[in-house]
Coordinates of C-alpha atoms in Angstrom, one line a residue:
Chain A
X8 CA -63.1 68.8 35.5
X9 CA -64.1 70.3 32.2
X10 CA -67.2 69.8 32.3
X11 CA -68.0 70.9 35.7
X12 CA -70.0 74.1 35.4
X13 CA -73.1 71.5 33.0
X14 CA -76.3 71.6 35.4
X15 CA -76.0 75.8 35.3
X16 CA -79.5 76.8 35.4
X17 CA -80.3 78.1 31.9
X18 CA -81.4 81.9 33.0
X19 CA -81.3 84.9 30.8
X20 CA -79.7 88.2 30.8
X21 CA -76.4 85.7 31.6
X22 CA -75.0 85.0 28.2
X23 CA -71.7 85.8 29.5
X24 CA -70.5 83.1 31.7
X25 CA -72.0 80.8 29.1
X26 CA -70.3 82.5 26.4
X27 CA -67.1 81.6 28.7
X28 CA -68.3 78.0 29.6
X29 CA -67.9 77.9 25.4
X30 CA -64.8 79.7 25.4
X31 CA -63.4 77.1 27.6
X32 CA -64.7 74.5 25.7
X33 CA -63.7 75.3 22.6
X34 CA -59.9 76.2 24.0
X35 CA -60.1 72.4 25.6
X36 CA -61.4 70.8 22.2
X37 CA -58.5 72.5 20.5
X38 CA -55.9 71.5 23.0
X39 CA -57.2 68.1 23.0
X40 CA -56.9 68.1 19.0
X41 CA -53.4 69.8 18.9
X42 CA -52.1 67.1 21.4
X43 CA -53.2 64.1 19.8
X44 CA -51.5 65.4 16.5
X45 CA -48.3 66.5 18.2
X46 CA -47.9 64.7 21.4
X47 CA -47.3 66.8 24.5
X48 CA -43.7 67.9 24.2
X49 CA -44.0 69.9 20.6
X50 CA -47.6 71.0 21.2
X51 CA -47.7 74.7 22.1
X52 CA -50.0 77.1 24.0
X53 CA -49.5 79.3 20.8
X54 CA -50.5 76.6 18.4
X55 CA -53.4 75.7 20.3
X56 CA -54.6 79.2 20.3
X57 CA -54.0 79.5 16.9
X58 CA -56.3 76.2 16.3
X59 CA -59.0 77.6 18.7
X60 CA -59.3 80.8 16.5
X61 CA -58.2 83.0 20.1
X62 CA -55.4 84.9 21.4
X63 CA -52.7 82.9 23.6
X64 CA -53.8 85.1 26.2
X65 CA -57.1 84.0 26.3
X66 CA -55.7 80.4 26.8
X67 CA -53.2 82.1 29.7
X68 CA -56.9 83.3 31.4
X69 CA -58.3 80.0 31.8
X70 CA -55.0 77.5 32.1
X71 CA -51.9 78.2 33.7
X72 CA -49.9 75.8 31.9
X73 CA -49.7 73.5 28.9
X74 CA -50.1 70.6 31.8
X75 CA -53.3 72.3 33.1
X76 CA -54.4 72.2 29.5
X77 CA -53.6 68.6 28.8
X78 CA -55.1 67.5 32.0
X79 CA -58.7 69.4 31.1
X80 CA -58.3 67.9 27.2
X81 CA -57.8 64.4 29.0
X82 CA -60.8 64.9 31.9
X83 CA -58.4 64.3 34.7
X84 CA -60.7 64.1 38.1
X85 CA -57.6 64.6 40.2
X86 CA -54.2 66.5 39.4
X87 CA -51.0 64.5 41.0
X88 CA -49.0 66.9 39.1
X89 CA -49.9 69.7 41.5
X90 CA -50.3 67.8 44.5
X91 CA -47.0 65.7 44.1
X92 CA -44.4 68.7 45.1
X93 CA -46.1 68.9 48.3
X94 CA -46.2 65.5 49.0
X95 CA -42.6 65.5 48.1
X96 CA -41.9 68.5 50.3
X97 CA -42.2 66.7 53.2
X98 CA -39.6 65.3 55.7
X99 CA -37.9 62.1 53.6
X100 CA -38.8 59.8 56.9
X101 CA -42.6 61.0 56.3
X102 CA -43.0 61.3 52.4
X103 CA -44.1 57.3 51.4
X104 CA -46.8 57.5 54.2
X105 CA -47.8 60.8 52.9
X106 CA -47.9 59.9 49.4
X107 CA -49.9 55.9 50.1
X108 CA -52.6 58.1 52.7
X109 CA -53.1 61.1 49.5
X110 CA -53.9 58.4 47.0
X111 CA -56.1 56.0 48.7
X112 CA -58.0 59.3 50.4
X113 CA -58.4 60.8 46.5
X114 CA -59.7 57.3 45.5
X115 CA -61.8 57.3 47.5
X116 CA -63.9 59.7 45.1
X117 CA -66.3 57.3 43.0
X118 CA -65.8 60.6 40.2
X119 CA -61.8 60.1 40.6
X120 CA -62.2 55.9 40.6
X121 CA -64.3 55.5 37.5
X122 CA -62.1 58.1 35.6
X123 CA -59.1 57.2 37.2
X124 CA -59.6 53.7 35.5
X125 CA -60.9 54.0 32.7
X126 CA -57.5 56.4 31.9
X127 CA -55.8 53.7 33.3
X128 CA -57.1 51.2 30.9
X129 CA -56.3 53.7 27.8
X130 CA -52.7 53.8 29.0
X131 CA -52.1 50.6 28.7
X132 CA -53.6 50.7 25.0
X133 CA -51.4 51.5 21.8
X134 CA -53.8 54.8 20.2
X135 CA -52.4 58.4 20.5
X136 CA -54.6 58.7 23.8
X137 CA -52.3 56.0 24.9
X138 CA -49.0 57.9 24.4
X139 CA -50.8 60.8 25.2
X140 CA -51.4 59.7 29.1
X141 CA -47.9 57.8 29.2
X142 CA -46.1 61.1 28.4
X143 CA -48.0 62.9 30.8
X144 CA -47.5 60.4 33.4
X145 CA -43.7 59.8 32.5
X146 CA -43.4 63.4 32.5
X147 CA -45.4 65.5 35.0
X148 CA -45.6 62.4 37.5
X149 CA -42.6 59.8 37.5
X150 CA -40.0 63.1 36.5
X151 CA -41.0 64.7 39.5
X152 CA -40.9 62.1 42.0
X153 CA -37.6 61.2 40.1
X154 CA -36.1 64.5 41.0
X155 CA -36.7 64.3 44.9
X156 CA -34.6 61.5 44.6
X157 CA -30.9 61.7 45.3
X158 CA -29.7 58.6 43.4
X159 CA -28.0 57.9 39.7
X160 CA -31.1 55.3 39.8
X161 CA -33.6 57.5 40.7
X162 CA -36.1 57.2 37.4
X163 CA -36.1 53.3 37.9
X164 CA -36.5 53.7 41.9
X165 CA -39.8 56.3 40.6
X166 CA -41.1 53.9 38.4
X167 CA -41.0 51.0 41.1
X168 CA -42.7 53.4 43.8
X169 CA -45.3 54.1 41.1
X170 CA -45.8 49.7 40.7
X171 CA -47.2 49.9 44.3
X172 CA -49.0 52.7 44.0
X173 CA -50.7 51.0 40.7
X174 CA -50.9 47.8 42.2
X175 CA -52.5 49.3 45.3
X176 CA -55.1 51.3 42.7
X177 CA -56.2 48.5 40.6
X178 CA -56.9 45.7 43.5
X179 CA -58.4 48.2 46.1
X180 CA -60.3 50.3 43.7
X181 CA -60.8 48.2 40.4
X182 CA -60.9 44.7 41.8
X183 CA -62.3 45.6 45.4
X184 CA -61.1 42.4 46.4
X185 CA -61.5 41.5 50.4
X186 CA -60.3 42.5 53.0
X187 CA -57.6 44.7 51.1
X188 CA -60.9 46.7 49.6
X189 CA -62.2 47.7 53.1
X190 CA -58.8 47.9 55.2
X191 CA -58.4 51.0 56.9
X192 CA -56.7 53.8 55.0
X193 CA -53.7 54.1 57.8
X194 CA -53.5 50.6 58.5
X195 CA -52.2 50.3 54.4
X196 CA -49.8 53.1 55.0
X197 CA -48.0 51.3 58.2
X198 CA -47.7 47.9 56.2
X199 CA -46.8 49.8 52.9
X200 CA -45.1 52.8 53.6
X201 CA -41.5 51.3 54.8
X202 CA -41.3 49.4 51.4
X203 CA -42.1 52.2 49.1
X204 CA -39.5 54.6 51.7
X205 CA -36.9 52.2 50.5
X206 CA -37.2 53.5 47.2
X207 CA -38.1 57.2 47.1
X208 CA -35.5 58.1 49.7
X209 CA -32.4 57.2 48.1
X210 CA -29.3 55.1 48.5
X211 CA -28.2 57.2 52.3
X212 CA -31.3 55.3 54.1
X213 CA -31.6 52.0 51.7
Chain B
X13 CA -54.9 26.6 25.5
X14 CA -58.1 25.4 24.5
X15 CA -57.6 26.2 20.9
X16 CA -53.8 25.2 20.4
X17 CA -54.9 22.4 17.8
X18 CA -56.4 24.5 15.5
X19 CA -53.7 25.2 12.8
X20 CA -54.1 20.6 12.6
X21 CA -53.1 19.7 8.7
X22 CA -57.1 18.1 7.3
X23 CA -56.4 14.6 6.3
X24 CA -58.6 11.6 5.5
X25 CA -57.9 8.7 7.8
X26 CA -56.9 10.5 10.8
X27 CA -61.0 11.3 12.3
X28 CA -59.6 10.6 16.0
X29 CA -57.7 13.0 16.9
X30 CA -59.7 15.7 15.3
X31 CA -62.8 14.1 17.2
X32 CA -60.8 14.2 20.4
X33 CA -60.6 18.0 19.8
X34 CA -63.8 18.5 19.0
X35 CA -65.0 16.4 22.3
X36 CA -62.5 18.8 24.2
X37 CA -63.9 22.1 23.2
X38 CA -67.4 20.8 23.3
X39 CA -66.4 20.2 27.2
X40 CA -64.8 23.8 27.5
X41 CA -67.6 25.4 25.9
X42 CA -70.0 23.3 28.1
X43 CA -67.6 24.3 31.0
X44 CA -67.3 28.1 30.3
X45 CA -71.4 28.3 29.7
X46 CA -71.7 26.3 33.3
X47 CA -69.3 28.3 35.4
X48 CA -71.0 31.5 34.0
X49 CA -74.5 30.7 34.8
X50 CA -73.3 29.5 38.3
X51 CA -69.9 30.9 39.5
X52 CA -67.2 29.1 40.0
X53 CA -68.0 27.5 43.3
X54 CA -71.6 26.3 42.3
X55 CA -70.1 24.6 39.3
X56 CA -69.5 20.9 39.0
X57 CA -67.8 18.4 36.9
X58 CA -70.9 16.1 37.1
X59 CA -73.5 19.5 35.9
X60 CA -70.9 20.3 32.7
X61 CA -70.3 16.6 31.7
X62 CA -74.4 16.5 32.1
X63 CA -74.3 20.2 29.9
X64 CA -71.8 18.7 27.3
X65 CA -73.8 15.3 27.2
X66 CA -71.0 13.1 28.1
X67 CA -69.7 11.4 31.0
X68 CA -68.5 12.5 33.9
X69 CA -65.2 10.2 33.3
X70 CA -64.9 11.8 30.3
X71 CA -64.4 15.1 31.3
X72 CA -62.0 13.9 34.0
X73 CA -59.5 12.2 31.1
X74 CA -59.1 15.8 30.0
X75 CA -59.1 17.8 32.7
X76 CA -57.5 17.2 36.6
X77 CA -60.2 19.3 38.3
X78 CA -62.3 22.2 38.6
X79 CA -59.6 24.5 37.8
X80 CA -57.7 23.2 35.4
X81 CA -61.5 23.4 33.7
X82 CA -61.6 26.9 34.5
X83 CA -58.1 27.8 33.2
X84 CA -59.4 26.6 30.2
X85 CA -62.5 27.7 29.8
X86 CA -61.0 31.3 31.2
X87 CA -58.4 30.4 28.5
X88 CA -55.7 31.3 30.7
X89 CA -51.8 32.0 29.0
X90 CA -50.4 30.3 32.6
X91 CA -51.4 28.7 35.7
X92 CA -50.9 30.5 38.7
X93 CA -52.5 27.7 40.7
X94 CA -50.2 25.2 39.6
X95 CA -46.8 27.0 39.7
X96 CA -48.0 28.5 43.3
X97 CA -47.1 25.3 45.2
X98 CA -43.9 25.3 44.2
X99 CA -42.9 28.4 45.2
X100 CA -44.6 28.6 48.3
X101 CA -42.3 25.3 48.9
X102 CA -39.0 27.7 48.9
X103 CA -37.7 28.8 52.2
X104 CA -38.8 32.0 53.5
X105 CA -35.7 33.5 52.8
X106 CA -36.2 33.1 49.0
X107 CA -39.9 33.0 49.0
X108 CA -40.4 36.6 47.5
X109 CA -37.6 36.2 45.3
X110 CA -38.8 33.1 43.8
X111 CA -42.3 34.7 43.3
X112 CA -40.9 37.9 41.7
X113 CA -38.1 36.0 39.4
X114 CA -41.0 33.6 38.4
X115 CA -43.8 36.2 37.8
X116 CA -41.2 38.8 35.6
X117 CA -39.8 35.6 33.3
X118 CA -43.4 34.3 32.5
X119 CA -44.9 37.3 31.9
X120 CA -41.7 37.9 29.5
X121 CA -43.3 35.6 26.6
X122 CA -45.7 37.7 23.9
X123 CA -48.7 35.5 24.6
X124 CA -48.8 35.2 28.3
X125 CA -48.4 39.3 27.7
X126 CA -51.3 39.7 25.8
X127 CA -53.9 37.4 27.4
X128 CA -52.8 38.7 30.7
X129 CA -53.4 42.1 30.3
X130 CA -56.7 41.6 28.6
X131 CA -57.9 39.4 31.7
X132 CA -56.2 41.9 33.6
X133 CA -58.4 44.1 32.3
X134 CA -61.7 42.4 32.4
X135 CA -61.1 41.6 35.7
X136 CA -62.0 44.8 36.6
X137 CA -65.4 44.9 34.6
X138 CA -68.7 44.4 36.2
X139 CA -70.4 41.3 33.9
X140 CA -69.8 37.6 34.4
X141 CA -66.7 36.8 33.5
X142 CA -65.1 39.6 35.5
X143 CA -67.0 37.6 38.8
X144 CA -65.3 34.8 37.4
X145 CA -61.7 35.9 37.0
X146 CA -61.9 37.4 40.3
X147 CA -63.5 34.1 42.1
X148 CA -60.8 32.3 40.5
X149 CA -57.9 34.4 41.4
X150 CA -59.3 35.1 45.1
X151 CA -59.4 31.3 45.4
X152 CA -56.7 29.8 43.7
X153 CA -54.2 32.4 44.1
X154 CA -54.7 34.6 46.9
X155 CA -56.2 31.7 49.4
X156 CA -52.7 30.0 48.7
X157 CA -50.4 32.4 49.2
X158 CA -52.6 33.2 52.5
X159 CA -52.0 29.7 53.7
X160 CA -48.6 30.0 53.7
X161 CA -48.4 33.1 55.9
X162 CA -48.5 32.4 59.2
X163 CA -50.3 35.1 60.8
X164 CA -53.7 36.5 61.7
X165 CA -53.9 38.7 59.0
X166 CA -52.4 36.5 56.6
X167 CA -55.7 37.1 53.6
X168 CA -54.6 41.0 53.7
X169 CA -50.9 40.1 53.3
X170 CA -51.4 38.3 50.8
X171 CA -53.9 40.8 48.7
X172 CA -50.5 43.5 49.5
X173 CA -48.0 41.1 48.1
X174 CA -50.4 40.9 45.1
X175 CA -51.1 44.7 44.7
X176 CA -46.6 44.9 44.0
X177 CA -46.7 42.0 41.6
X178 CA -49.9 43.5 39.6
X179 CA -47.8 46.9 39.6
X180 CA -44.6 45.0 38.6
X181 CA -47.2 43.5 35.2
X182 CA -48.8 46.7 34.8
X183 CA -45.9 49.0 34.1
X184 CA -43.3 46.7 33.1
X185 CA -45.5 44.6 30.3
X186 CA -48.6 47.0 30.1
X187 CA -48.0 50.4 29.8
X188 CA -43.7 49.3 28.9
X189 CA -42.1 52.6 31.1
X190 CA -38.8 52.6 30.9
X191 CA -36.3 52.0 32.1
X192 CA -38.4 49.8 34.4
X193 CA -39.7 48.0 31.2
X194 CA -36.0 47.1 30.3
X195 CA -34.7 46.1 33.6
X196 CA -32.9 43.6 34.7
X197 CA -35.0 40.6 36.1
X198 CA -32.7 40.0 38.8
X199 CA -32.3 44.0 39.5
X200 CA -36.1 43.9 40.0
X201 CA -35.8 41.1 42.7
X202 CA -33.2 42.2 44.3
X203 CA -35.3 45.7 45.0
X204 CA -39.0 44.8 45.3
X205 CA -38.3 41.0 46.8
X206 CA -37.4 42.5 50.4
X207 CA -40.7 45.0 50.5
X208 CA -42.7 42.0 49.5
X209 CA -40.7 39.8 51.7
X210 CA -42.3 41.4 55.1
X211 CA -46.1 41.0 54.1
X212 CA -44.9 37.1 52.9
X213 CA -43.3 35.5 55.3
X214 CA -45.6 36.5 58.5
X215 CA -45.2 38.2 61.6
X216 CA -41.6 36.2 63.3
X217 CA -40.0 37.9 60.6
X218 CA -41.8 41.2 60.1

């Protein structure tokens, strides 16, 4: 998502929306910088203004959060940090079907599959990138789904809702074996829905 | 598994054994080069005993079949194929257990760990070997499991019961979340084994 605005005609008497492009860019390369050397929790919208040479409220104009700026440094095609509250806002009896229909329908993006896992190969890895996605992940993803759980086990129930959604990712999208490659988006959700429901509503319906 | 023998102390005298090694690699290699150009269904004993320029007998005192070539030649850290019989054999009731408990102690040793995730990984590549991986596993894994459902739709069961366990590796042994990473085997199987248990064990029971 960074790098969207790169096939803008080259016209003149426009230097200012490139001039921002750059901005952007350099804020990103900074943030990207600044993350790998800190990790996520002690970098600092300060610090990476600081590195970028610009005031913190010229990082405010262009990211609304440190997350928004960690998912730009890492080139994330999709953002299930913003999209995961309302996918947990719904009704408890609705939320795994909700959640199973949003990812395979976001998948479906050839951008968001070829991204999506080759970030999910550098997870796995040992590098700073590595920690860098885990903490984000850990964080932003399985610490929200965690909290719309009302268990004392809710971070392990998260983590196991988050095993089907992976395991769903990888054979559909990264193996594309047959017939689970093809099957009809709805006709996952009614076979895999009730299983993950188990988990992410809580101990009153398991 | 095909290069186990290679820490073997060099001493006069003892040509054999060190001869039988050779022979077997010579096979593997021949084996590895053979399903490669041809796929894994293509290939036959009788072409890599021709490509290794031995017998076909030969090739059958060190290896059972077709797979157990592949697993080597794949250089696989366990044998799906092999252990899958036996667990299919449990009664339904235990089936998914069985298949979780099995899947979550293997996967516990260092070098199952490692090779896994890097075939894991490649699996999911374009080139040769990825087609090869993926014939195997669609073949010796999935097509087994599938014959043991009884029901119409028995390959896509299968393919969901595989997209949990892949989740269950990923996250556990790959990217090592916690506290899923440091769960209890048995606290696994006792949540995932009954989601897994409904695409498993066939429609009666569904």
């Amino acid at each position: 998502m960074s790098t969207a605005q790169s096939p803008t005609p080259r016209r003149r008497g426009r230097p200012r929306k490139n001039e921002a492009a750059d901005t952007r860019t350099h804020i990103v390369t900074a943030a990207h910088d600044e993350f790998m050397a800190k990790g996520f929790d002690a970098a600092s919208i300060r610090g990476i203004a600081r590195a970028a040479g610009v005031d913190p409220s010229l990082v405010h104009h262009y990211f609304a959060d440190k997350s928004d700026l960690l998912a730009a440094s890492l080139d994330l095609p999709m953002r299930p940090d913003v999209e995961l509250p309302r996918i947990l806002a719904t009704p408890p009896a609705e939320r795994a079907a909700t959640l199973v229909r949003f990812i395979l329908t976001v998948w479906d993006d050839p951008v968001v599959q070829k991204r999506g896992m080759l970030l999910l190969r550098s997870a796995s890895g040992q590098g700073l990138v590595s920690r860098l996605i885990r903490d984000f992940v850990v964080r932003e993803i399985f610490a929200r789904v965690a909290a719309s759980i009302d268990a004392d086990d809710a971070e392990l129930r998260a983590q196991l809702v988050a095993t089907q959604i992976v395991g769903l990712i990888v054979l559909r999208f990264g193996l594309r074996v047959e017939p689970l490659a093809s099957a009809d988006v709805e006709e996952i959700v009614r076979r895999v829905a009730p299983g993950l429901s188990v988990h992410l509503i809580g101990p009153a319906e398991a």
